[in-house]
Short mmCIF file of C-alpha atoms and ligand atoms in Angstrom, two decimals:
data_model
loop_
_atom_site.label_atom_id
_atom_site.label_comp_id
_atom_site.label_asym_id
_atom_site.label_seq_id
_atom_site.Cartn_x
_atom_site.Cartn_y
_atom_site.Cartn_z
CA MET A 1 -74.32 -5.32 -42.04
CA ALA A 2 -70.58 -5.32 -42.48
CA GLU A 3 -69.20 -2.70 -44.75
CA LEU A 4 -68.36 -4.12 -48.15
CA THR A 5 -64.68 -3.39 -48.39
CA LYS A 6 -61.67 -4.84 -50.10
CA ASN A 7 -61.07 -7.01 -47.03
CA THR A 8 -64.38 -8.79 -47.36
CA LEU A 9 -65.68 -10.97 -50.13
CA ALA A 10 -66.28 -7.92 -52.21
CA PRO A 11 -63.12 -6.90 -53.96
CA GLY A 12 -64.24 -3.92 -56.05
CA PRO A 13 -65.06 -4.61 -59.68
CA LYS A 14 -66.57 -7.80 -61.04
CA PRO A 15 -64.29 -10.68 -60.03
CA SER A 16 -62.47 -12.58 -62.69
CA ARG A 17 -63.21 -16.25 -63.31
CA ALA A 18 -59.97 -17.24 -61.59
CA ARG A 19 -60.95 -15.42 -58.40
CA LEU A 20 -64.29 -17.15 -58.30
CA ALA A 21 -62.61 -20.52 -58.02
CA VAL A 22 -62.52 -22.01 -54.56
CA ARG A 23 -59.06 -23.29 -53.71
CA ASN A 24 -58.51 -26.91 -54.79
CA VAL A 25 -61.88 -27.04 -56.53
CA PRO A 26 -61.98 -27.26 -60.32
CA VAL A 27 -64.11 -24.77 -62.18
CA VAL A 28 -65.51 -24.97 -65.67
CA THR A 29 -63.43 -22.69 -67.85
CA VAL A 30 -65.26 -19.74 -69.29
CA PRO A 31 -64.20 -18.39 -72.69
CA ALA A 32 -61.95 -15.35 -72.17
CA THR A 33 -64.33 -13.02 -74.00
CA ALA A 34 -67.47 -13.89 -71.99
CA ARG A 35 -68.26 -11.99 -68.83
CA ALA A 36 -69.06 -14.52 -66.13
CA GLY A 37 -72.70 -14.81 -65.22
CA THR A 38 -74.69 -14.71 -68.48
CA VAL A 39 -77.62 -17.06 -68.81
CA ALA A 40 -79.41 -17.76 -72.07
CA PHE A 41 -82.50 -19.87 -72.59
CA GLN A 42 -82.89 -21.06 -76.17
CA ALA A 43 -86.22 -22.50 -77.38
CA LEU A 44 -86.57 -24.02 -73.96
CA GLY A 45 -89.51 -26.25 -73.08
CA LYS A 46 -90.33 -28.37 -70.06
CA THR A 47 -92.98 -31.05 -69.81
CA TYR A 48 -93.58 -33.04 -66.66
CA VAL A 49 -94.88 -36.53 -67.08
CA SER A 50 -96.27 -38.22 -64.01
CA SER A 51 -98.80 -40.90 -63.14
CA THR A 52 -101.49 -38.21 -62.99
CA GLY A 53 -100.79 -36.92 -66.50
CA THR A 54 -98.66 -34.58 -68.56
CA VAL A 55 -98.08 -30.90 -67.73
CA THR A 56 -96.40 -28.51 -70.13
CA ALA A 57 -94.75 -26.14 -67.66
CA LEU A 58 -92.63 -24.13 -70.14
CA GLU A 59 -92.77 -23.53 -73.89
CA ALA A 60 -90.61 -21.65 -76.40
CA ILE A 61 -88.59 -19.70 -73.84
CA ASP A 62 -85.96 -17.47 -75.45
CA VAL A 63 -84.22 -14.97 -73.20
CA GLU A 64 -80.74 -13.74 -72.52
CA ILE A 65 -79.84 -12.49 -69.08
CA PRO A 66 -76.73 -10.30 -69.10
CA ALA A 67 -73.93 -10.87 -66.60
CA GLY A 68 -74.32 -8.81 -63.44
CA ASN A 69 -78.01 -8.09 -64.06
CA ILE A 70 -80.66 -8.21 -61.36
CA PHE A 71 -83.38 -10.03 -63.24
CA GLY A 72 -86.93 -10.71 -62.03
CA ILE A 73 -89.25 -13.51 -63.07
CA ILE A 74 -92.92 -12.94 -62.32
CA GLY A 75 -96.14 -14.72 -63.14
CA ARG A 76 -99.17 -16.20 -61.50
CA SER A 77 -98.91 -19.34 -59.41
CA GLY A 78 -98.18 -22.33 -61.66
CA ALA A 79 -96.90 -20.14 -64.52
CA GLY A 80 -93.58 -22.03 -64.58
CA LYS A 81 -91.27 -19.64 -62.71
CA SER A 82 -89.60 -22.19 -60.43
CA SER A 83 -89.32 -24.70 -63.26
CA LEU A 84 -87.46 -22.10 -65.34
CA LEU A 85 -85.15 -21.03 -62.52
CA ARG A 86 -84.31 -24.62 -61.67
CA THR A 87 -83.07 -25.33 -65.20
CA ILE A 88 -80.20 -22.89 -64.61
CA ASN A 89 -78.46 -25.17 -62.12
CA ARG A 90 -80.01 -28.30 -63.60
CA LEU A 91 -82.23 -29.11 -60.68
CA GLU A 92 -84.58 -29.59 -63.63
CA ASP A 93 -83.53 -30.54 -67.14
CA PRO A 94 -85.46 -29.02 -70.04
CA THR A 95 -87.32 -31.39 -72.32
CA GLU A 96 -86.69 -29.09 -75.29
CA GLY A 97 -84.08 -26.47 -76.14
CA ARG A 98 -81.12 -25.59 -73.98
CA VAL A 99 -79.67 -23.39 -71.28
CA LEU A 100 -76.33 -21.68 -71.82
CA VAL A 101 -74.34 -20.38 -68.87
CA ASP A 102 -71.51 -18.16 -70.03
CA GLY A 103 -72.11 -19.47 -73.53
CA GLN A 104 -71.76 -23.09 -72.51
CA ASP A 105 -74.58 -25.60 -73.06
CA ILE A 106 -75.02 -26.94 -69.53
CA GLY A 107 -77.02 -29.93 -70.81
CA ARG A 108 -73.75 -31.36 -72.12
CA LEU A 109 -71.92 -31.27 -68.81
CA GLY A 110 -70.78 -34.54 -67.33
CA GLU A 111 -70.94 -35.27 -63.61
CA ASP A 112 -67.80 -33.30 -62.71
CA GLY A 113 -68.86 -30.41 -64.90
CA LEU A 114 -72.23 -30.34 -63.20
CA VAL A 115 -70.68 -30.26 -59.73
CA ALA A 116 -68.46 -27.37 -60.83
CA LEU A 117 -71.42 -25.57 -62.40
CA ARG A 118 -73.40 -25.77 -59.18
CA ARG A 119 -70.51 -24.16 -57.32
CA ARG A 120 -70.76 -21.23 -59.70
CA ILE A 121 -74.46 -20.87 -58.96
CA GLY A 122 -75.76 -20.13 -55.46
CA MET A 123 -79.40 -20.54 -54.55
CA ILE A 124 -81.60 -19.20 -51.75
CA PHE A 125 -85.06 -20.39 -50.84
CA GLN A 126 -88.28 -19.14 -49.29
CA HIS A 127 -87.98 -21.37 -46.24
CA PHE A 128 -84.21 -20.94 -45.93
CA ASN A 129 -83.52 -24.74 -45.96
CA LEU A 130 -81.10 -24.59 -43.03
CA LEU A 131 -80.08 -27.69 -41.08
CA SER A 132 -81.57 -27.21 -37.63
CA ALA A 133 -79.08 -29.51 -35.88
CA LYS A 134 -76.14 -27.49 -37.19
CA THR A 135 -74.92 -24.07 -36.08
CA VAL A 136 -74.81 -21.05 -38.34
CA ARG A 137 -71.10 -21.64 -38.96
CA GLN A 138 -71.67 -25.33 -39.79
CA ASN A 139 -74.56 -24.53 -42.12
CA VAL A 140 -72.50 -22.00 -44.04
CA ALA A 141 -69.39 -24.22 -44.07
CA LEU A 142 -71.21 -27.25 -45.43
CA PRO A 143 -70.81 -26.56 -49.18
CA LEU A 144 -67.07 -26.01 -48.68
CA LEU A 145 -66.75 -29.14 -46.59
CA VAL A 146 -68.48 -31.16 -49.30
CA ALA A 147 -66.15 -29.60 -51.87
CA GLY A 148 -63.12 -30.78 -49.89
CA VAL A 149 -61.78 -27.32 -49.09
CA GLU A 150 -59.09 -27.24 -46.39
CA LYS A 151 -60.35 -26.40 -42.90
CA ARG A 152 -58.34 -23.19 -42.46
CA HIS A 153 -59.69 -21.87 -45.74
CA ILE A 154 -63.20 -22.85 -44.70
CA ASP A 155 -62.96 -20.86 -41.47
CA GLU A 156 -61.59 -17.86 -43.31
CA ARG A 157 -64.32 -17.98 -45.93
CA VAL A 158 -67.14 -18.53 -43.42
CA ASP A 159 -65.96 -15.54 -41.35
CA GLU A 160 -65.91 -13.43 -44.52
CA VAL A 161 -69.41 -14.28 -45.68
CA LEU A 162 -70.96 -14.03 -42.23
CA ALA A 163 -69.46 -10.56 -41.84
CA LEU A 164 -70.72 -9.69 -45.30
CA VAL A 165 -74.32 -10.56 -44.42
CA GLY A 166 -74.13 -8.85 -41.03
CA LEU A 167 -74.09 -11.94 -38.82
CA GLU A 168 -70.86 -11.47 -36.91
CA GLY A 169 -71.22 -12.99 -33.47
CA LYS A 170 -73.83 -15.52 -34.59
CA HIS A 171 -71.39 -18.24 -35.67
CA ASP A 172 -72.28 -20.72 -32.95
CA VAL A 173 -76.00 -20.07 -32.74
CA TYR A 174 -78.54 -22.67 -33.94
CA PRO A 175 -81.10 -21.59 -36.58
CA SER A 176 -84.02 -21.94 -34.13
CA ARG A 177 -82.61 -18.97 -32.20
CA LEU A 178 -82.61 -16.70 -35.24
CA SER A 179 -85.29 -14.41 -36.69
CA GLY A 180 -86.59 -15.02 -40.23
CA GLY A 181 -84.40 -12.25 -41.62
CA GLN A 182 -81.33 -13.64 -39.86
CA LYS A 183 -82.10 -17.14 -41.17
CA GLN A 184 -82.28 -15.78 -44.69
CA ARG A 185 -78.94 -14.03 -44.14
CA VAL A 186 -77.48 -17.44 -43.24
CA GLY A 187 -79.07 -18.80 -46.43
CA ILE A 188 -77.46 -16.00 -48.42
CA ALA A 189 -74.08 -16.52 -46.73
CA ARG A 190 -74.24 -20.22 -47.55
CA ALA A 191 -75.13 -19.43 -51.16
CA LEU A 192 -72.14 -17.08 -51.38
CA VAL A 193 -69.39 -19.28 -49.92
CA HIS A 194 -68.32 -20.45 -53.34
CA ARG A 195 -68.29 -16.83 -54.60
CA PRO A 196 -70.86 -17.67 -57.24
CA GLU A 197 -71.27 -15.77 -60.48
CA ILE A 198 -75.03 -16.35 -60.39
CA LEU A 199 -77.40 -16.20 -57.45
CA LEU A 200 -80.86 -17.75 -57.81
CA CYS A 201 -83.59 -16.64 -55.42
CA ASP A 202 -86.94 -18.43 -55.37
CA GLU A 203 -89.37 -16.39 -53.24
CA ALA A 204 -86.48 -15.49 -50.94
CA THR A 205 -88.39 -12.77 -49.09
CA SER A 206 -91.92 -14.20 -49.12
CA ALA A 207 -91.71 -15.43 -45.54
CA LEU A 208 -90.45 -12.09 -44.23
CA ASP A 209 -92.16 -8.92 -43.00
CA PRO A 210 -91.86 -5.79 -45.16
CA GLU A 211 -89.07 -4.20 -43.13
CA THR A 212 -86.98 -7.38 -43.10
CA THR A 213 -87.72 -7.85 -46.81
CA LEU A 214 -86.30 -4.42 -47.48
CA SER A 215 -83.12 -5.14 -45.51
CA ILE A 216 -82.62 -8.42 -47.40
CA LEU A 217 -83.16 -6.63 -50.73
CA GLN A 218 -80.61 -4.00 -49.76
CA LEU A 219 -78.19 -6.78 -48.91
CA LEU A 220 -78.76 -8.48 -52.29
CA LYS A 221 -78.30 -5.16 -54.07
CA ALA A 222 -75.07 -4.48 -52.18
CA ILE A 223 -73.79 -7.97 -53.00
CA ASN A 224 -74.65 -7.44 -56.67
CA GLY A 225 -72.89 -4.09 -56.67
CA THR A 226 -69.69 -5.35 -55.12
CA MET A 227 -69.23 -9.09 -55.74
CA GLY A 228 -71.11 -8.67 -58.99
CA PRO A 229 -73.12 -11.90 -59.36
CA THR A 230 -76.05 -12.00 -61.72
CA ILE A 231 -79.11 -12.24 -59.48
CA ILE A 232 -82.19 -13.96 -60.85
CA LEU A 233 -85.17 -13.77 -58.59
CA ILE A 234 -88.72 -15.00 -58.49
CA THR A 235 -91.24 -13.17 -56.38
CA HIS A 236 -94.97 -12.58 -56.02
CA GLU A 237 -94.23 -9.15 -54.55
CA MET A 238 -94.14 -6.58 -57.33
CA SER A 239 -92.63 -4.05 -54.94
CA VAL A 240 -89.57 -6.32 -54.70
CA ILE A 241 -89.14 -6.22 -58.49
CA ARG A 242 -89.62 -2.47 -58.52
CA GLU A 243 -87.12 -2.05 -55.71
CA ILE A 244 -84.14 -3.93 -57.09
CA CYS A 245 -84.59 -5.47 -60.53
CA GLU A 246 -83.28 -4.00 -63.76
CA ASN A 247 -85.15 -6.33 -66.09
CA VAL A 248 -88.22 -8.46 -65.68
CA LEU A 249 -89.79 -11.38 -67.48
CA VAL A 250 -93.50 -12.19 -67.21
CA LEU A 251 -94.56 -15.82 -67.58
CA GLU A 252 -98.13 -16.89 -68.23
CA GLN A 253 -98.98 -20.58 -68.61
CA GLY A 254 -95.39 -21.43 -69.39
CA ARG A 255 -94.86 -18.79 -72.06
CA ILE A 256 -93.17 -15.40 -72.01
CA VAL A 257 -95.81 -12.73 -72.44
CA GLU A 258 -93.64 -9.72 -71.70
CA LYS A 259 -90.03 -8.84 -70.93
CA GLY A 260 -87.85 -5.74 -70.72
CA PRO A 261 -86.55 -3.08 -68.36
CA VAL A 262 -88.70 -2.88 -65.24
CA TRP A 263 -89.62 0.76 -65.77
CA GLN A 264 -90.99 -0.08 -69.22
CA VAL A 265 -92.86 -3.25 -68.34
CA PHE A 266 -94.30 -1.70 -65.17
CA GLY A 267 -94.96 1.67 -66.84
CA THR A 268 -96.79 0.32 -69.86
CA PRO A 269 -97.83 -3.26 -69.14
CA LYS A 270 -99.07 -4.76 -72.40
CA HIS A 271 -100.43 -8.11 -71.32
CA ALA A 272 -103.47 -8.72 -69.13
CA ALA A 273 -101.42 -11.07 -66.93
CA THR A 274 -98.91 -8.29 -66.22
CA ARG A 275 -101.67 -5.82 -65.45
CA ALA A 276 -103.26 -8.30 -63.07
CA LEU A 277 -99.93 -8.84 -61.29
CA LEU A 278 -99.38 -5.09 -61.01
CA LYS A 279 -102.83 -4.41 -59.61
CA PRO A 280 -101.62 -4.30 -55.98
CA LEU A 281 -99.20 -1.50 -56.91
CA SER A 282 -101.76 0.66 -58.63
CA ARG A 283 -103.74 3.11 -56.61
CA ASP A 284 -107.20 3.16 -58.08
CA VAL A 285 -109.62 6.01 -57.75
CA PRO A 286 -110.52 6.26 -54.04
CA ASP A 287 -113.98 4.90 -53.24
CA ASP A 288 -115.38 8.24 -52.05
CA ILE A 289 -114.42 9.95 -55.33
CA ALA A 290 -115.54 7.01 -57.48
CA ALA A 291 -118.95 7.00 -55.76
CA ARG A 292 -119.54 10.60 -56.76
CA LEU A 293 -118.41 10.45 -60.38
CA VAL A 294 -121.08 11.00 -63.00
CA LEU A 295 -120.67 10.51 -66.73
CA SER A 296 -121.63 13.91 -68.11
CA PRO A 297 -120.50 17.44 -67.26
CA VAL A 298 -122.38 19.07 -64.42
CA ASN A 299 -123.22 22.75 -64.22
CA GLY A 300 -120.86 24.37 -61.77
CA GLY A 301 -119.10 21.04 -61.20
CA GLU A 302 -115.63 19.82 -62.05
CA ALA A 303 -114.04 17.25 -64.33
CA VAL A 304 -111.87 14.60 -62.67
CA VAL A 305 -108.82 14.09 -64.86
CA GLU A 306 -106.43 11.15 -64.58
CA VAL A 307 -102.86 11.99 -65.57
CA ARG A 308 -100.54 9.01 -66.00
CA TYR A 309 -96.76 8.85 -66.07
CA THR A 310 -95.22 5.67 -67.46
CA GLY A 311 -91.54 6.56 -67.28
CA VAL A 312 -91.15 7.29 -71.00
CA GLU A 313 -91.57 10.99 -70.27
CA GLY A 314 -88.32 11.01 -68.30
CA ALA A 315 -88.63 13.90 -65.90
CA GLY A 316 -91.09 13.97 -63.02
CA PRO A 317 -94.40 15.83 -63.20
CA ASP A 318 -93.98 19.55 -63.92
CA LEU A 319 -96.79 20.92 -61.78
CA SER A 320 -96.84 24.42 -63.27
CA ARG A 321 -97.14 22.93 -66.74
CA LEU A 322 -99.91 20.65 -65.58
CA THR A 323 -101.94 23.44 -64.03
CA SER A 324 -101.32 25.96 -66.80
CA ALA A 325 -102.72 23.47 -69.34
CA PHE A 326 -106.12 24.01 -67.79
CA ALA A 327 -108.18 27.18 -67.82
CA GLY A 328 -108.88 27.84 -64.17
CA GLN A 329 -108.21 26.46 -60.74
CA VAL A 330 -106.80 22.93 -60.63
CA ARG A 331 -106.96 20.81 -57.50
CA LEU A 332 -104.86 17.76 -56.77
CA LEU A 333 -107.25 15.08 -55.46
CA HIS A 334 -105.14 11.99 -55.22
CA GLY A 335 -102.13 10.26 -56.64
CA SER A 336 -98.60 9.09 -56.35
CA VAL A 337 -95.49 9.20 -58.46
CA ASP A 338 -92.77 6.64 -57.81
CA ARG A 339 -89.41 6.46 -59.45
CA ILE A 340 -88.22 3.24 -61.07
CA GLN A 341 -84.65 3.24 -62.38
CA GLY A 342 -84.80 7.04 -62.54
CA HIS A 343 -88.09 7.16 -64.44
CA ALA A 344 -91.18 8.85 -62.99
CA HIS A 345 -94.07 6.43 -62.86
CA GLY A 346 -97.53 6.93 -61.41
CA THR A 347 -100.92 8.56 -61.59
CA LEU A 348 -102.36 11.89 -60.46
CA LEU A 349 -106.04 12.73 -60.16
CA LEU A 350 -106.86 16.37 -60.76
CA ALA A 351 -110.14 18.26 -60.54
CA ALA A 352 -110.70 21.28 -62.78
CA ARG A 353 -113.62 23.22 -64.23
CA ASP A 354 -114.37 23.52 -67.94
CA VAL A 355 -111.94 20.88 -69.14
CA SER A 356 -111.98 20.22 -72.87
CA GLN A 357 -110.00 17.92 -75.16
CA LYS A 358 -107.93 20.97 -76.12
CA HIS A 359 -106.67 21.26 -72.53
CA LEU A 360 -105.76 17.60 -72.43
CA ASP A 361 -104.00 17.81 -75.82
CA ALA A 362 -101.76 20.53 -74.40
CA LEU A 363 -100.20 17.88 -72.17
CA LYS A 364 -99.40 15.42 -74.97
CA GLY A 365 -95.77 14.39 -74.96
CA HIS A 366 -95.35 15.70 -71.45
CA VAL A 367 -97.31 12.95 -69.73
CA ALA A 368 -98.13 9.41 -70.87
CA SER A 369 -101.87 9.84 -70.99
CA THR A 370 -104.72 11.96 -69.78
CA ARG A 371 -108.37 11.12 -69.61
CA ILE A 372 -111.48 12.46 -68.02
CA LEU A 373 -112.71 9.83 -65.60
CA GLY A 374 -115.99 11.65 -65.03
CA TYR A 375 -117.46 14.68 -63.36
CA VAL A 376 -118.36 15.67 -59.85
CA ARG A 377 -121.17 18.06 -58.86
CA ARG A 378 -119.28 19.84 -56.10
CA ASP A 379 -115.92 19.83 -54.35
CA VAL A 380 -114.50 16.44 -53.48
N1 ATP B 401 -92.23 -32.17 -60.37
C1 ATP B 401 -93.35 -31.87 -61.03
N2 ATP B 401 -94.13 -32.85 -61.53
C2 ATP B 401 -95.25 -32.56 -62.20
N3 ATP B 401 -95.69 -31.31 -62.44
C3 ATP B 401 -94.95 -30.29 -61.95
C4 ATP B 401 -93.75 -30.52 -61.22
N4 ATP B 401 -93.23 -29.33 -60.85
C5 ATP B 401 -94.06 -28.38 -61.34
N5 ATP B 401 -95.10 -28.97 -61.99
C6 ATP B 401 -96.19 -28.25 -62.69
O1 ATP B 401 -95.62 -27.36 -63.62
C7 ATP B 401 -96.33 -26.13 -63.62
C8 ATP B 401 -95.37 -24.99 -63.29
O2 ATP B 401 -94.95 -25.18 -61.94
P1 ATP B 401 -93.91 -24.19 -61.23
O3 ATP B 401 -93.65 -24.74 -59.88
O4 ATP B 401 -92.75 -24.00 -62.13
O5 ATP B 401 -94.78 -22.85 -61.16
P2 ATP B 401 -94.49 -21.49 -60.37
O6 ATP B 401 -94.71 -20.40 -61.34
O7 ATP B 401 -93.19 -21.58 -59.68
O8 ATP B 401 -95.68 -21.48 -59.30
P3 ATP B 401 -95.71 -20.86 -57.80
O9 ATP B 401 -95.79 -19.38 -57.96
O10 ATP B 401 -96.96 -21.43 -57.22
O11 ATP B 401 -94.48 -21.32 -57.09
C9 ATP B 401 -97.47 -26.28 -62.65
O12 ATP B 401 -98.61 -26.67 -63.35
C10 ATP B 401 -97.01 -27.39 -61.74
O13 ATP B 401 -98.10 -28.10 -61.21
MG1 MG B 402 -92.58 -21.53 -57.68
#
């Protein structure tokens, strides 16, 4: 990937509204006080009416997404994620409530205002949506061509964004000759040609392998850090949210059931839907240990203690404190501790003899929770 320097699209701090304007293309004026890129949903609802019936896809959605945030939207299939995302650039219009972009009710925009709004909002898709009969350069240039930008400016801009996404030398290649990751880079370049203040990503990495996913996430993070757009992304992969998002919103049957900083929502999920979504990230008790757990203490056996970190505790596990809370030898059986936004988050399984509630109480405040899962007769 090209280095993000002052010579590329990424000129240091968050660009001003004026810089986001493409030459010769009108932009909607943003009030001087607002930082470009805020999105607010107010009492938003969406009902689809079709010949097969009525579906309430979204209800009572109230959220504010700060400018420059990397914001995740998660939820089971059919929860309303895409419907919500698509109201931001008015690919869908809400049936109730409103969407404000930079404080402006986008439902009130006329045709010209809508065209200008869509230039401020880039979008990338799961299946890239590239035109197969056009080269990389032509695909990326298309939005500028449609906007009536002069050819020399188009070339300049296309070179900039292709360098930014690490596709120098691929200008004249057709999409069929590119890997999935490279196709998505073209999709990202195309979404960035108007220097948008908001980037919408609907399952942008779902078609990619884990390594390519990671490289695309790093690219999005770098773009957010330098060009500064608000990035709003939908994904079924919780690891994606954990990797790059600052805040997350959980939808269930069209309603918000949870929202907040990722480390909080992932550390202490309150709703069953969130817990179900996070299941793939949690490492349950390994089968061989689970098979040997019994409910009551065993003579000469050990207690298996689960120690959870949810991020609230701040620092990572202090092992000496953990072991000194117990009376005798403590063995680490299993576990993992990740870090999300600088907060330790995970579970350890310990085995120790003669564990009482008093020992567990000694860890209060230091870890999120402790509990005895059961007992084992002999070493596991
Ligand atoms: N154009 C439409 N006409 C009728 N119903 C629709 C339309 N688009 C979406 N729906 C319905 O609205 C609900 C929410 O759909 P949406 O696509 O927003 O969910 P999603 O969370 O993005 O799901 P997925 O994870 O499968 O992409 C679903 O019940 C869906 O069937
Ligand atoms: Mg969807």
